[in-house]
C-alpha positions as a Python dict, from the first residue, in 0.01 Angstrom:
ca = {
    (1, 'M'): (0, 0, 0),
    (2, 'G'): (-20, -205, -316),
    (3, 'D'): (-161, -121, -664),
    (4, 'A'): (175, 31, -769),
    (5, 'V'): (202, 215, -1099),
    (6, 'A'): (524, 327, -1269),
    (7, 'E'): (571, 698, -1219),
    (8, 'A'): (577, 915, -1531),
    (9, 'S'): (932, 1009, -1624),
    (10, 'P'): (1088, 1352, -1666),
    (11, 'P'): (1240, 1420, -2012),
    (12, 'A'): (1531, 1189, -2097),
    (13, 'A'): (1885, 1327, -2069),
    (14, 'D'): (2169, 1162, -2265),
    (15, 'P'): (2049, 800, -2261),
    (16, 'A'): (2329, 540, -2270),
    (17, 'G'): (2393, 328, -2580),
    (18, 'R'): (2200, 390, -2898),
    (19, 'L'): (1830, 463, -2969),
    (20, 'V'): (1616, 285, -3223),
    (21, 'E'): (1311, 469, -3346),
    (22, 'L'): (1000, 250, -3353),
    (23, 'A'): (726, 256, -3611),
    (24, 'A'): (404, 431, -3513),
    (25, 'G'): (214, 104, -3486),
    (26, 'Y'): (421, -13, -3192),
    (27, 'S'): (603, 296, -3067),
    (28, 'A'): (456, 297, -2714),
    (29, 'A'): (580, -28, -2563),
    (30, 'T'): (376, -167, -2278),
    (31, 'D'): (571, -495, -2263),
    (32, 'L'): (906, -635, -2377),
    (33, 'E'): (1039, -990, -2352),
    (34, 'A'): (1303, -1197, -2527),
    (35, 'A'): (1289, -1554, -2666),
    (36, 'G'): (1651, -1628, -2749),
    (37, 'D'): (1769, -1325, -2945),
    (38, 'T'): (1419, -1244, -3068),
    (39, 'L'): (1250, -948, -2896),
    (40, 'G'): (875, -944, -2846),
    (41, 'L'): (753, -585, -2808),
    (42, 'R'): (387, -530, -2732),
    (43, 'S'): (207, -202, -2797),
    (44, 'A'): (-174, -194, -2776),
    (45, 'G'): (-303, -437, -3040),
    (46, 'T'): (36, -520, -3191),
    (47, 'L'): (311, -764, -3091),
    (48, 'A'): (624, -679, -3288),
    (49, 'L'): (885, -959, -3325),
    (50, 'G'): (1245, -932, -3432),
    (51, 'T'): (1612, -919, -3343),
    (52, 'V'): (1775, -590, -3245),
    (53, 'D'): (1907, -566, -3604),
    (54, 'Q'): (1560, -622, -3747),
    (55, 'F'): (1413, -352, -3524),
    (56, 'E'): (1687, -116, -3642),
    (57, 'S'): (1610, -190, -4006),
    (58, 'G'): (1234, -194, -3958),
    (59, 'D'): (1215, -553, -4083),
    (60, 'V'): (998, -693, -3802),
    (61, 'M'): (694, -922, -3793),
    (62, 'E'): (373, -765, -3662),
    (63, 'V'): (125, -995, -3497),
    (64, 'A'): (-227, -862, -3422),
    (65, 'V'): (-331, -930, -3064),
    (66, 'P'): (-633, -822, -2860),
    (67, 'E'): (-582, -498, -2668),
    (68, 'N'): (-726, -645, -2347),
    (69, 'C'): (-438, -891, -2300),
    (70, 'G'): (-227, -896, -1984),
    (71, 'D'): (137, -958, -1913),
    (72, 'L'): (369, -1091, -2184),
    (73, 'T'): (605, -1378, -2096),
    (74, 'A'): (848, -1584, -2299),
    (75, 'S'): (996, -1936, -2310),
    (76, 'A'): (1302, -2027, -2515),
    (77, 'D'): (1106, -2004, -2845),
    (78, 'T'): (755, -1889, -2767),
    (79, 'F'): (588, -1568, -2647),
    (80, 'V'): (287, -1618, -2417),
    (81, 'L'): (3, -1369, -2381),
    (82, 'A'): (-301, -1422, -2159),
    (83, 'C'): (-605, -1248, -2310),
    (84, 'R'): (-885, -1305, -2060),
    (85, 'D'): (-1068, -1603, -2218),
    (86, 'E'): (-775, -1736, -2420),
    (87, 'V'): (-401, -1764, -2420),
    (88, 'L'): (-197, -1686, -2727),
    (89, 'L'): (123, -1885, -2788),
    (90, 'V'): (325, -1699, -3051),
    (91, 'D'): (613, -1873, -3227),
    (92, 'A'): (915, -1641, -3196),
    (93, 'A'): (1058, -1757, -3531),
    (94, 'T'): (748, -1747, -3750),
    (95, 'G'): (495, -1533, -3572),
    (96, 'G'): (243, -1817, -3588),
    (97, 'V'): (-23, -1806, -3323),
    (98, 'D'): (-163, -2106, -3133),
    (99, 'K'): (-480, -2007, -2943),
    (100, 'R'): (-567, -2196, -2626),
    (101, 'S'): (-927, -2136, -2519),
    (102, 'L'): (-994, -2089, -2150),
    (103, 'A'): (-1373, -2080, -2199),
    (104, 'G'): (-1554, -2290, -1938),
    (105, 'T'): (-1248, -2319, -1712),
    (106, 'D'): (-1165, -2151, -1380),
    (107, 'A'): (-867, -1982, -1544),
    (108, 'A'): (-1077, -1709, -1712),
    (109, 'P'): (-1048, -1419, -1706),
    (110, 'A'): (-670, -1447, -1719),
    (111, 'L'): (-409, -1178, -1753),
    (112, 'G'): (-106, -1390, -1661),
    (113, 'A'): (25, -1711, -1816),
    (114, 'T'): (360, -1883, -1853),
    (115, 'L'): (508, -2188, -2023),
    (116, 'T'): (735, -2411, -1825),
    (117, 'S'): (1054, -2551, -1983),
    (118, 'T'): (880, -2893, -2002),
    (119, 'G'): (582, -2750, -2194),
    (120, 'E'): (309, -2710, -1935),
    (121, 'L'): (94, -2398, -1958),
    (122, 'V'): (19, -2233, -1626),
    (123, 'V'): (-257, -1971, -1619),
    (124, 'G'): (-371, -1741, -1332),
    (125, 'N'): (-721, -1599, -1291),
    (126, 'S'): (-710, -1218, -1266),
    (127, 'E'): (-1029, -1196, -1058),
    (128, 'S'): (-1031, -1505, -836),
    (129, 'D'): (-793, -1732, -648),
    (130, 'Q'): (-741, -1998, -913),
    (131, 'V'): (-426, -2105, -1102),
    (132, 'L'): (-465, -2388, -1361),
    (133, 'V'): (-201, -2614, -1511),
    (134, 'F'): (-253, -2749, -1864),
    (135, 'G'): (-48, -3021, -2035),
    (136, 'Q'): (86, -2979, -2386),
    (137, 'D'): (-206, -2934, -2626),
    (138, 'A'): (-454, -3028, -2348),
    (139, 'E'): (-788, -2854, -2327),
    (140, 'E'): (-867, -2978, -1973),
    (141, 'P'): (-644, -2876, -1686),
    (142, 'L'): (-414, -3121, -1511),
    (143, 'E'): (-445, -2921, -1188),
    (144, 'T'): (-667, -2651, -1046),
    (145, 'I'): (-490, -2484, -758),
    (146, 'T'): (-634, -2241, -501),
    (147, 'V'): (-389, -1962, -430),
    (148, 'A'): (-371, -1647, -218),
    (149, 'G'): (-590, -1418, -425),
    (150, 'N'): (-607, -1312, -787),
    (151, 'T'): (-298, -1320, -1013),
    (152, 'S'): (-135, -1012, -1164),
    (153, 'Q'): (194, -1150, -1297),
    (154, 'L'): (302, -1515, -1341),
    (155, 'I'): (643, -1643, -1444),
    (156, 'S'): (840, -1970, -1477),
    (157, 'V'): (1178, -1978, -1301),
    (158, 'P'): (1446, -2230, -1402),
    (159, 'R'): (1575, -2452, -1116),
    (160, 'G'): (1875, -2633, -1263),
    (161, 'D'): (1793, -2996, -1349),
    (162, 'G'): (1458, -2990, -1166),
    (163, 'D'): (1114, -2866, -1269),
    (164, 'D'): (1073, -2494, -1311),
    (165, 'A'): (937, -2297, -1022),
    (166, 'V'): (625, -2098, -1095),
    (167, 'V'): (590, -1769, -912),
    (168, 'R'): (294, -1525, -908),
    (169, 'T'): (223, -1178, -773),
    (170, 'N'): (-88, -998, -654),
    (171, 'H'): (-44, -624, -716),
    (172, 'A'): (-333, -515, -493),
    (173, 'N'): (-199, -694, -190),
    (174, 'T'): (168, -651, -297),
    (175, 'T'): (244, -1025, -240),
    (176, 'I'): (456, -1287, -407),
    (177, 'Q'): (386, -1663, -395),
    (178, 'D'): (534, -1977, -534),
    (179, 'I'): (317, -2259, -673),
    (180, 'H'): (395, -2627, -633),
    (181, 'W'): (230, -2698, -964),
    (182, 'R'): (340, -3061, -995),
    (183, 'D'): (168, -3136, -663),
    (184, 'G'): (-136, -2921, -722),
    (185, 'E'): (-62, -2707, -421),
    (186, 'Q'): (2, -2343, -344),
    (187, 'G'): (328, -2241, -178),
    (188, 'G'): (404, -1975, 77),
    (189, 'T'): (308, -1610, 37),
    (190, 'L'): (527, -1310, 127),
    (191, 'R'): (460, -939, 121),
    (192, 'V'): (678, -736, -115),
    (193, 'G'): (758, -403, 52),
    (194, 'L'): (500, -136, -9),
    (195, 'G'): (402, -201, -375),
    (196, 'V'): (533, -474, -599),
    (197, 'G'): (612, -358, -952),
    (198, 'R'): (758, -632, -1176),
    (199, 'I'): (925, -967, -1127),
    (200, 'A'): (1174, -1149, -1355),
    (201, 'A'): (1330, -1489, -1348),
    (202, 'G'): (1700, -1555, -1302),
    (203, 'E'): (1868, -1896, -1280),
    (204, 'N'): (1854, -2169, -1017),
    (205, 'G'): (1530, -2036, -863),
    (206, 'L'): (1637, -1672, -855),
    (207, 'V'): (1362, -1408, -875),
    (208, 'I'): (1435, -1034, -924),
    (209, 'V'): (1162, -799, -795),
    (210, 'S'): (1099, -424, -791),
    (211, 'D'): (923, -269, -490),
    (212, 'N'): (788, 34, -673),
    (213, 'L'): (634, 219, -382),
    (214, 'G'): (917, 136, -142),
    (215, 'D'): (1192, 228, -395),
    (216, 'Q'): (1369, -108, -346),
    (217, 'L'): (1527, -396, -527),
    (218, 'A'): (1431, -727, -370),
    (219, 'I'): (1599, -1066, -433),
    (220, 'Y'): (1400, -1387, -373),
    (221, 'T'): (1457, -1754, -439),
    (222, 'A'): (1202, -2019, -515),
    (223, 'T'): (1414, -2333, -497),
    (224, 'D'): (1178, -2515, -257),
    (225, 'V'): (974, -2236, -102),
    (226, 'I'): (968, -1863, -173),
    (227, 'R'): (1227, -1680, 37),
    (228, 'L'): (1342, -1316, 59),
    (229, 'H'): (1722, -1288, 70),
    (230, 'Q'): (1825, -930, -1),
    (231, 'T'): (1687, -578, -47),
    (232, 'S'): (1853, -252, -145),
    (233, 'P'): (1735, 107, -190),
    (234, 'V'): (1719, 226, -548),
    (235, 'D'): (1619, 536, -742),
    (236, 'D'): (1263, 665, -747),
    (237, 'S'): (984, 448, -892),
    (238, 'P'): (1164, 127, -987),
    (239, 'W'): (971, -88, -1230),
    (240, 'G'): (1137, -306, -1498),
    (241, 'V'): (1382, -577, -1383),
    (242, 'D'): (1589, -856, -1532),
    (243, 'W'): (1872, -1092, -1452),
    (244, 'D'): (2204, -1077, -1633),
    (245, 'A'): (2357, -1427, -1614),
    (246, 'G'): (2673, -1332, -1801),
    (247, 'R'): (2764, -1047, -1563),
    (248, 'N'): (2584, -1185, -1257),
    (249, 'L'): (2397, -861, -1214),
    (250, 'A'): (2036, -774, -1125),
    (251, 'W'): (1918, -485, -1340),
    (252, 'I'): (1642, -247, -1230),
    (253, 'A'): (1503, 59, -1418),
    (254, 'S'): (1361, 358, -1228),
    (255, 'T'): (1117, 572, -1424),
    (256, 'G'): (1121, 855, -1171),
    (257, 'T'): (1485, 936, -1255),
    (258, 'N'): (1537, 773, -1599),
    (259, 'T'): (1811, 550, -1459),
    (260, 'L'): (1909, 186, -1489),
    (261, 'A'): (2116, 30, -1211),
    (262, 'G'): (2302, -302, -1212),
    (263, 'F'): (2357, -472, -879),
    (264, 'D'): (2605, -745, -783),
    (265, 'I'): (2423, -971, -534),
    (266, 'S'): (2702, -1226, -483),
    (267, 'S'): (2811, -1098, -141),
    (268, 'G'): (2470, -1123, 25),
    (269, 'T'): (2424, -745, 17),
    (270, 'P'): (2340, -581, -319),
    (271, 'E'): (2629, -364, -442),
    (272, 'R'): (2558, -122, -728),
    (273, 'R'): (2814, -173, -1003),
    (274, 'V'): (2672, 55, -1272),
    (275, 'L'): (2426, 338, -1318),
    (276, 'L'): (2311, 440, -1664),
    (277, 'N'): (2072, 699, -1807),
    (278, 'T'): (1767, 566, -1988),
    (279, 'V'): (1498, 680, -2222),
    (280, 'A'): (1185, 827, -2061),
    (281, 'D'): (934, 580, -1922),
    (282, 'A'): (1160, 278, -1963),
    (283, 'Q'): (914, 37, -1806),
    (284, 'N'): (1072, -275, -1951),
    (285, 'V'): (1427, -405, -1961),
    (286, 'V'): (1559, -734, -2096),
    (287, 'V'): (1907, -884, -2114),
    (288, 'L'): (1978, -1083, -2432),
    (289, 'E'): (2187, -1401, -2438),
    (290, 'D'): (2490, -1205, -2565),
    (291, 'G'): (2463, -954, -2278),
    (292, 'T'): (2301, -674, -2476),
    (293, 'L'): (2065, -462, -2261),
    (294, 'V'): (1742, -350, -2430),
    (295, 'L'): (1493, -107, -2279),
    (296, 'A'): (1162, 11, -2422),
    (297, 'S'): (987, 345, -2371),
    (298, 'A'): (618, 330, -2289),
    (299, 'T'): (565, 680, -2432),
    (300, 'G'): (726, 668, -2771),
    (301, 'G'): (1087, 731, -2679),
    (302, 'G'): (1210, 431, -2875),
    (303, 'L'): (1413, 121, -2810),
    (304, 'Q'): (1734, 176, -2614),
    (305, 'V'): (2020, -69, -2689),
    (306, 'I'): (2328, -89, -2466),
    (307, 'D'): (2589, -335, -2590),
    (308, 'T'): (2867, -314, -2335),
    (309, 'P'): (2787, -127, -2013),
    (310, 'E'): (3101, -29, -1826),
    (311, 'L'): (3095, -170, -1471),
    (312, 'T'): (3234, 38, -1189),
    (313, 'S'): (3199, 40, -811),
    (314, 'Q'): (2946, 295, -687),
}
């Protein structure tokens, strides 16, 4: 139980949409996020920035980043990368990098960090039970919060007109926890199936989660406390997830079968509305503001772009 890893894919067969070949310097994508319509694609020591059109033309910005960084997150205009003893804030429009040192704080070594919509930087220690909250441009933390173990992934989740929720996972223990960061307190902790894969933010406190070892989609909310609402079986080795606000679908990519499924969760029981073929090792999926789906292969299979998936009952 726990310590889930995305299963290696079989060869791809007729992926949906169109494929964009990536340059050698960032062809194996370990992370993919979107800030507005700008994609941030990380591969080893490179963070490539650009729109879908720019990736297709090869006209992207390449930002050098340390190879020991952790999970990539994004706000409306900034990519966030925790790199053990510092956090990089990368401007999505210019590629400019603002380095925030964690030296001498309880946040280091950090592999997970997120910006709230109000500008606070929240950072989770990857080896101990500390999460720190920093104000805008502040070197000293506003809060140091003891949580339920070390932090693997950390995201901000919009909650309407209120403060963002902040949610973290621990891959070893396969747990998910919300953090009451304004109050300097940890929230409740829940186990995620057999082995949590990835988490992604929706709207109004919604959190989309893959249970990689249990082959499940899990739907949580973090409006006041973290709550599990729905689960559904999915194809083998689910990993990448995202929320599609325009279609009201939860998307989940399974590397064991090279498939991407979209689930309608409005009825209280997830109902699969679409199933698409993907590139091999599609460990990351994002939904852009215009509804375009973008997946990235971790083994050089390129960027997969799906403009208008056809929804059907399954």
